[in-house]
Tab-separated table of C-alpha atoms in Angstrom:
chain	number	residue	atom	x	y	z
A	1	GLN	CA	19.153	-21.095	1.198
A	2	LYS	CA	22.593	-23.450	2.404
A	3	GLU	CA	24.988	-20.789	3.083
A	4	VAL	CA	27.768	-23.048	1.299
A	5	GLU	CA	26.689	-25.034	-2.036
A	6	GLN	CA	28.904	-27.877	-2.866
A	7	ASP	CA	27.753	-29.614	-6.402
A	8	PRO	CA	27.697	-33.566	-5.238
A	9	GLY	CA	29.112	-35.124	-8.493
A	10	PRO	CA	30.261	-37.463	-8.815
A	11	LEU	CA	32.913	-36.155	-10.673
A	12	SER	CA	34.979	-38.395	-12.721
A	13	VAL	CA	37.953	-37.910	-14.235
A	14	PRO	CA	40.799	-39.868	-16.249
A	15	GLU	CA	44.033	-40.178	-14.463
A	16	GLY	CA	46.465	-37.280	-15.294
A	17	ALA	CA	43.703	-34.753	-15.558
A	18	ILE	CA	43.522	-31.231	-14.111
A	19	VAL	CA	40.668	-31.264	-11.272
A	20	SER	CA	38.853	-28.415	-10.768
A	21	LEU	CA	36.514	-29.032	-7.445
A	22	ASN	CA	33.963	-25.323	-6.329
A	23	CYS	CA	32.051	-24.342	-3.752
A	24	THR	CA	29.921	-20.814	-3.820
A	25	TYR	CA	29.018	-19.125	-0.309
A	26	SER	CA	26.258	-16.805	0.567
A	27	ASN	CA	27.678	-15.382	3.935
A	28	SER	CA	30.329	-12.729	3.416
A	29	ALA	CA	31.184	-12.977	6.962
A	30	PHE	CA	33.804	-16.035	5.825
A	31	GLN	CA	37.053	-15.377	6.626
A	32	TYR	CA	39.329	-18.743	6.301
A	33	PHE	CA	38.456	-21.342	3.569
A	34	MET	CA	39.238	-24.973	3.739
A	35	TRP	CA	39.744	-27.957	1.883
A	36	TYR	CA	38.782	-31.951	3.800
A	37	ARG	CA	39.482	-35.317	1.801
A	38	GLN	CA	37.266	-37.978	3.005
A	39	TYR	CA	38.086	-41.408	2.072
A	40	SER	CA	34.931	-43.903	2.312
A	41	ARG	CA	34.407	-44.901	5.716
A	42	LYS	CA	37.105	-42.578	6.530
A	43	GLY	CA	36.991	-39.217	8.660
A	44	PRO	CA	37.610	-36.302	7.163
A	45	GLU	CA	41.067	-34.751	7.221
A	46	LEU	CA	42.269	-31.445	6.215
A	47	LEU	CA	43.985	-30.779	3.021
A	48	MET	CA	44.341	-27.226	2.998
A	49	TYR	CA	43.169	-23.955	3.759
A	50	THR	CA	43.039	-19.967	2.672
A	51	TYR	CA	43.043	-17.081	4.414
A	52	SER	CA	40.428	-14.035	2.799
A	53	SER	CA	41.084	-13.998	-1.239
A	54	GLY	CA	44.121	-15.302	-3.128
A	55	ASN	CA	45.625	-18.738	-4.060
A	56	LYS	CA	47.543	-21.429	-2.388
A	57	GLU	CA	49.461	-24.271	-3.890
A	58	ASP	CA	50.851	-27.185	-1.804
A	59	GLY	CA	52.252	-30.084	-4.401
A	60	ARG	CA	49.581	-31.125	-6.491
A	61	PHE	CA	46.823	-29.574	-5.139
A	62	THR	CA	46.175	-25.371	-5.564
A	63	ALA	CA	43.344	-23.602	-3.238
A	64	GLN	CA	41.558	-20.569	-4.563
A	65	VAL	CA	39.682	-17.771	-2.835
A	66	ASP	CA	37.924	-15.256	-4.944
A	67	LYS	CA	35.444	-12.754	-1.918
A	68	SER	CA	34.015	-10.716	-4.997
A	69	SER	CA	32.055	-13.705	-6.059
A	70	LYS	CA	32.064	-15.860	-3.014
A	71	TYR	CA	33.554	-18.522	-4.886
A	72	ILE	CA	36.570	-20.926	-3.890
A	73	SER	CA	38.231	-23.450	-5.932
A	74	LEU	CA	40.422	-26.551	-5.380
A	75	PHE	CA	42.931	-27.887	-8.292
A	76	ILE	CA	44.313	-30.952	-8.576
A	77	ARG	CA	47.010	-31.425	-11.313
A	78	ASP	CA	48.039	-34.774	-12.302
A	79	SER	CA	44.938	-36.278	-10.571
A	80	GLN	CA	45.949	-40.015	-9.531
A	81	PRO	CA	43.423	-42.928	-8.482
A	82	SER	CA	44.393	-42.356	-5.162
A	83	ASP	CA	43.284	-38.920	-4.843
A	84	SER	CA	39.561	-40.591	-5.375
A	85	ALA	CA	37.845	-39.276	-2.485
A	86	THR	CA	34.697	-37.272	-1.077
A	87	TYR	CA	35.874	-33.730	-0.910
A	88	LEU	CA	34.574	-31.010	1.389
A	89	CYS	CA	34.946	-27.264	1.343
A	90	ALA	CA	34.292	-25.712	4.718
A	91	MET	CA	34.247	-21.941	5.673
A	92	ASN	CA	34.385	-19.966	9.570
A	93	PRO	CA	32.836	-16.933	9.537
A	94	GLY	CA	34.853	-16.188	12.935
A	95	GLY	CA	35.002	-18.181	16.531
A	96	ASN	CA	34.492	-21.604	16.944
A	97	LYS	CA	32.486	-22.556	14.120
A	98	LEU	CA	33.007	-24.009	10.820
A	99	VAL	CA	30.305	-24.365	8.289
A	100	PHE	CA	30.499	-27.098	5.550
A	101	GLY	CA	29.473	-27.571	1.722
A	102	ALA	CA	27.770	-31.081	1.104
A	103	GLY	CA	30.726	-32.806	-0.472
A	104	THR	CA	32.435	-33.308	-4.237
A	105	ILE	CA	32.782	-37.095	-4.819
A	106	LEU	CA	35.591	-37.617	-7.404
A	107	ARG	CA	36.476	-40.452	-9.169
A	108	VAL	CA	39.890	-40.996	-10.657
A	109	LYS	CA	39.954	-43.426	-13.689
A	110	SER	CA	43.824	-45.385	-14.204
B	1	GLU	CA	49.664	-43.592	17.924
B	2	ALA	CA	48.178	-39.846	17.255
B	3	GLN	CA	44.211	-40.440	17.128
B	4	VAL	CA	40.413	-40.121	17.790
B	5	THR	CA	38.418	-43.247	18.934
B	6	GLN	CA	34.818	-43.478	18.954
B	7	ASN	CA	32.606	-46.739	20.022
B	8	PRO	CA	30.461	-47.872	19.195
B	9	ARG	CA	31.368	-47.524	15.178
B	10	TYR	CA	27.621	-49.053	14.066
B	11	LEU	CA	24.512	-48.971	16.210
B	12	ILE	CA	20.889	-49.817	15.627
B	13	THR	CA	18.629	-48.999	18.914
B	14	VAL	CA	14.973	-47.682	18.869
B	15	THR	CA	12.908	-44.847	19.623
B	16	GLY	CA	12.931	-43.216	23.048
B	17	LYS	CA	16.010	-45.853	23.856
B	18	LYS	CA	19.060	-43.631	25.677
B	19	LEU	CA	22.264	-44.120	24.150
B	20	THR	CA	26.061	-42.529	24.563
B	21	VAL	CA	28.569	-42.533	22.036
B	22	THR	CA	32.047	-42.112	23.606
B	23	CYS	CA	34.758	-40.415	21.792
B	24	SER	CA	38.146	-40.306	23.295
B	25	GLN	CA	41.822	-38.242	21.999
B	26	ASN	CA	45.481	-38.860	22.969
B	27	MET	CA	46.308	-35.786	21.739
B	28	ASN	CA	46.108	-33.392	24.841
B	29	HIS	CA	43.967	-31.252	22.836
B	30	GLU	CA	41.889	-28.954	24.293
B	31	TYR	CA	39.157	-28.492	21.631
B	32	MET	CA	36.707	-31.504	21.002
B	33	SER	CA	33.482	-31.409	18.277
B	34	TRP	CA	30.849	-33.567	17.459
B	35	TYR	CA	29.820	-33.645	14.000
B	36	ARG	CA	26.703	-35.189	12.099
B	37	GLN	CA	27.022	-36.098	8.095
B	38	ASP	CA	24.171	-36.594	5.640
B	39	PRO	CA	24.099	-37.232	2.234
B	40	GLY	CA	23.403	-33.675	0.475
B	41	LEU	CA	23.951	-31.264	3.627
B	42	GLY	CA	27.439	-32.092	4.770
B	43	LEU	CA	28.792	-32.055	7.595
B	44	ARG	CA	26.918	-30.050	10.406
B	45	GLN	CA	28.019	-29.780	13.624
B	46	ILE	CA	26.230	-30.597	17.035
B	47	TYR	CA	28.368	-29.384	19.715
B	48	TYR	CA	31.629	-27.903	20.780
B	49	SER	CA	34.155	-27.917	23.859
B	50	MET	CA	36.923	-25.484	24.190
B	51	ASN	CA	38.227	-27.249	27.294
B	52	VAL	CA	37.020	-29.038	30.284
B	53	GLU	CA	33.710	-28.041	31.989
B	54	VAL	CA	33.382	-25.682	28.443
B	55	THR	CA	31.170	-26.669	25.782
B	56	ASP	CA	29.136	-24.846	23.408
B	57	LYS	CA	26.299	-25.361	20.706
B	58	GLY	CA	26.421	-25.457	17.627
B	59	ASP	CA	24.904	-25.611	14.666
B	60	VAL	CA	21.976	-28.718	15.477
B	61	PRO	CA	22.122	-29.354	18.995
B	62	GLU	CA	18.398	-30.328	19.187
B	63	GLY	CA	18.080	-33.804	20.825
B	64	TYR	CA	21.593	-34.163	21.885
B	65	LYS	CA	23.684	-33.648	24.805
B	66	VAL	CA	27.233	-33.190	25.443
B	67	SER	CA	29.674	-33.099	28.645
B	68	ARG	CA	33.334	-32.747	29.212
B	69	LYS	CA	34.397	-33.748	32.908
B	70	GLU	CA	38.086	-35.014	31.043
B	71	LYS	CA	40.407	-33.397	28.343
B	72	ARG	CA	40.398	-36.754	26.495
B	73	ASN	CA	37.120	-37.988	26.598
B	74	PHE	CA	33.792	-35.994	24.886
B	75	PRO	CA	30.688	-38.049	24.934
B	76	LEU	CA	27.854	-37.711	22.874
B	77	ILE	CA	24.166	-38.465	24.543
B	78	LEU	CA	21.323	-39.057	23.131
B	79	GLU	CA	18.116	-38.739	25.900
B	80	SER	CA	15.689	-39.994	24.044
B	81	PRO	CA	16.671	-40.776	19.600
B	82	SER	CA	14.151	-39.915	17.258
B	83	PRO	CA	14.680	-41.527	13.703
B	84	ASN	CA	15.476	-38.305	12.203
B	85	GLN	CA	18.353	-38.765	14.469
B	86	THR	CA	19.598	-41.706	12.041
B	87	SER	CA	23.237	-39.794	10.480
B	88	LEU	CA	26.632	-40.699	10.731
B	89	TYR	CA	28.686	-39.151	13.910
B	90	PHE	CA	32.115	-37.975	14.321
B	91	CYS	CA	34.205	-36.682	16.577
B	92	ALA	CA	36.473	-34.599	16.249
B	93	SER	CA	39.290	-32.930	18.505
B	94	ARG	CA	42.385	-30.403	17.318
B	95	PRO	CA	44.466	-28.192	19.780
B	96	GLY	CA	42.774	-24.997	21.209
B	97	GLY	CA	44.496	-22.100	19.176
B	98	ARG	CA	42.950	-21.020	15.296
B	99	ILE	CA	40.218	-22.429	13.487
B	100	VAL	CA	42.742	-23.680	11.336
B	101	GLU	CA	44.669	-25.764	13.087
B	102	THR	CA	44.447	-29.260	12.065
B	103	GLN	CA	41.299	-30.676	12.875
B	104	TYR	CA	41.548	-34.996	13.735
B	105	PHE	CA	38.795	-36.637	12.842
B	106	GLY	CA	37.396	-40.035	14.383
B	107	PRO	CA	36.389	-42.960	12.410
B	108	GLY	CA	32.836	-42.119	12.521
B	109	THR	CA	29.567	-44.155	13.892
B	110	ARG	CA	26.557	-45.024	12.210
B	111	LEU	CA	23.206	-44.634	13.712
B	112	LEU	CA	20.228	-46.552	12.585
B	113	VAL	CA	17.438	-45.338	15.035
B	114	LEU	CA	14.120	-47.363	14.441
């Protein structure tokens, strides 16, 4: 069983929709939870991170962590075609290790 | 411009022929790392380096070597490539602080081993 599970999609939504992207994990030692965005033929870029449980908001993006359920989410409000990308969750159990999910392909149609 | 560069971007080689993928960053970052990305498996860390002459294994180090003789460079060496090393490789760097410091990724190197 993978430490981090993420539905690969693709997830296709109309412009303006609210998007929900999710990851589940099995390692209760994970402390930091991150979301990366990867455009086609590019390297990933960090969108946002949270520490422990709770919500964090940054513009149209909200990251949510539920450690009791071992479940994290990224919400995108008012989605735009420019949000079309692969979204990767990543988690840190401490130290310098990062464990990534497989990524969810998101397509926002105009 | 702050960036991580990788070369080559595309490489086709044959089993057993040693190759090196170079990685260079111009941000004076202490931490550098190599990942491979495969469909359905996401990014997996191969090796990382906390500073010059300090390297450590990630999750999938078998078949790879690295060195960190200069702060800006972190080459990935495949001494005897095999077809299961066909993948998309990313180099990344970040300041040496917390893991959540923004990690800058290079553009990727697509490797095919025949």
